[in-house]
Amino acid sequence: MNAKINAFLLYVGPSQNEFIKELETSEMVKSIFLVTKEDIVLPTSKCKKLELGSMVSSSAVKAIAEISDTEYSIIITKEVNISFGYFAIERFEYIASSTNAGIVYSNYSDNIKGKLTKHPVIEYQVGSLRDDFNFGPMLFVKAEALKEAAANFTEEYEHAGIYSMRLSISKNWGIEHIAEFLYSQTEVDTRKSGKKIFDYVDPANRGVQIEMEKAVTKYLKEVGAYLKPEFTEVKFEDGDYPVEASVIIPVRDRARTIEDAVRSVMIQKTDFNFNLIVVDNHSTDGTTDILKKLAKEFNNIVHIIPERTDLGIGGCWNLGVHNNNCGKFAVQLDSDDVYTSDGKTLEKMIGAFYKENAAMVVGSYTITDADLNEIPPGLIDHKEWTPENGRNNALRINGLGAPRAFYTPMLRDVKIPNVNYGEDYGLGLSISRTHQIGRVYDSVYLVRRWEENSDASLSIEQTNAHNIYKDRLRSYEFKARKELVKKQG
């Protein structure tokens, strides 16, 4: 059998030698390149040292592309040990050659203290533009596609090389997912998903974010989905609104936190009238009684219990927004979170609409524990969002921030998906296609991380379901933006 594959892996030491021996014994593997700057003893005869400081830089991608003298390359960018399943390498090659794919990836298993746990990954879509899309630690890449991508670099990236390579390959080549568990990995980074969710907004990673934004912006320009910083003017009509702003809280069974949320609204200091619309989605734990008590204490609380029983969070939002008590602006508050105690959240959020002529405003928040004590990474201000390019970069990131506020006529026109996850992100993408999104960079919101909220540690299946849906929203928006760009000429 002809050797068709070169392997490139981040080498961390002798603990990987068993994996390297697997590659060594495969007749399909020609050479094994160990990426390291350390002085090492090569473990097998097929091994060669490749001195690179990183596996994810543009210079690394170009070096790998230049060395690639076989039809395919296995690229492993993480510090992991891998054990291949029976004829797994052959399976990768068969799918790659049969489909002429540029990249092939597969499901895998996690080896945790000798116990294998299946780790399925999801299908790649045109909207899978986020830089943290999980392919697993191993990419099986067609060398021709790799060389094309390497030649397409127009600037040097320290962190965004592999990301830019993937985007570039996706333009002309397929990205195929093998829904089979072809290998296992022993991972170094074992943090829970709830902690990993916020890696992309950790202030320490800002330099990474800037590079990723440059890479996705270049890609969007190349494929005709880039939007110039030109926005439709918002004409704020006085209209027949009972108040200037309405805070909307959808809630079901949050007896532990709902009173904190409500009282954080009631302390707001504004020079305009506001109310609170709580859509109580058939709570059974005492939440309803708490809300009835609070509605007697404060005369600007509207407590709604839907007639329908099929409403998700998005459906509850629709009910609140279309209620006659809703104000000119609708401001989000989750039932387990609170506005900051200075009472200035609404004033700052509503002020940004007029200051920036925005159809939607996104604030900044601080992450806390269940008792509202700040926990790392603390303030999340999404300063990677810029007025000029925020809406393009929004296709790369998995969230826009909190709290979110909307010009009510926009919401009544667009309608909100009746789901329990991602409905706000989809709205932000849709609105930003034509209108400016304003920003408040002060912390005006406290987000609890606790065992009962939707961003607590999720199972692999739950994480995948969320990511599939958000990728689908991005796919819709990506296609819509390409159509818009075509019409604009």
Coordinates of N, CA and C in Angstrom, one line a residue, residues 8 25 48 91 98 106 130 149 164 175 204 218 222 251 308 341 343 352 360 414 435 453 456 485:
F8 N 1.1 15.3 11.5 CA 1.8 16.5 12.2 C 1.1 16.6 13.6
T25 N 3.3 2.1 12.6 CA 3.0 0.7 12.0 C 2.0 0.8 10.8
K48 N 10.2 12.8 12.4 CA 11.0 14.0 12.1 C 10.6 15.1 13.1
R91 N -10.3 4.4 7.2 CA -11.7 4.9 7.0 C -11.6 6.4 6.7
S98 N -13.2 9.4 -1.5 CA -14.5 9.2 -2.1 C -15.3 10.4 -2.3
S106 N -14.2 13.3 12.6 CA -15.1 12.2 13.1 C -15.5 12.4 14.5
R130 N -18.1 29.9 13.8 CA -17.5 30.2 15.1 C -16.1 29.5 15.1
A149 N -5.1 27.0 0.8 CA -5.4 27.8 2.0 C -4.1 28.6 2.5
S164 N -8.3 30.3 10.0 CA -8.3 30.9 8.7 C -8.2 29.8 7.6
I175 N -16.4 19.9 3.7 CA -15.9 19.5 5.0 C -16.9 18.4 5.5
A204 N -8.1 38.0 29.0 CA -6.8 37.5 28.6 C -6.7 37.0 27.2
K218 N -12.2 38.7 6.5 CA -11.6 38.5 5.2 C -12.4 37.4 4.5
E222 N -14.6 37.6 0.9 CA -14.3 36.7 -0.2 C -15.5 36.0 -0.8
V251 N -40.6 33.5 32.9 CA -40.2 32.7 34.1 C -41.0 31.5 34.2
R308 N -51.9 29.7 26.6 CA -51.2 28.6 25.9 C -50.2 27.9 26.8
S341 N -27.0 47.1 41.4 CA -27.6 47.7 42.5 C -27.6 49.2 42.5
G343 N -29.0 51.0 40.3 CA -30.3 51.5 39.8 C -30.2 52.3 38.4
A352 N -28.8 54.7 25.3 CA -28.0 54.3 24.1 C -28.8 54.2 22.8
M360 N -31.4 48.1 18.5 CA -31.1 47.1 19.6 C -29.9 47.6 20.4
V414 N -40.4 41.5 13.5 CA -39.6 40.3 13.3 C -40.2 39.0 13.8
H435 N -29.6 47.3 10.7 CA -29.7 48.4 11.7 C -28.4 48.3 12.6
N453 N -29.3 27.1 36.0 CA -29.5 27.9 34.8 C -29.0 27.2 33.5
A456 N -25.2 26.4 32.9 CA -24.4 25.6 33.8 C -23.9 24.4 33.0
V485 N -26.3 41.4 -0.1 CA -25.1 42.0 -0.8 C -25.4 41.9 -2.4

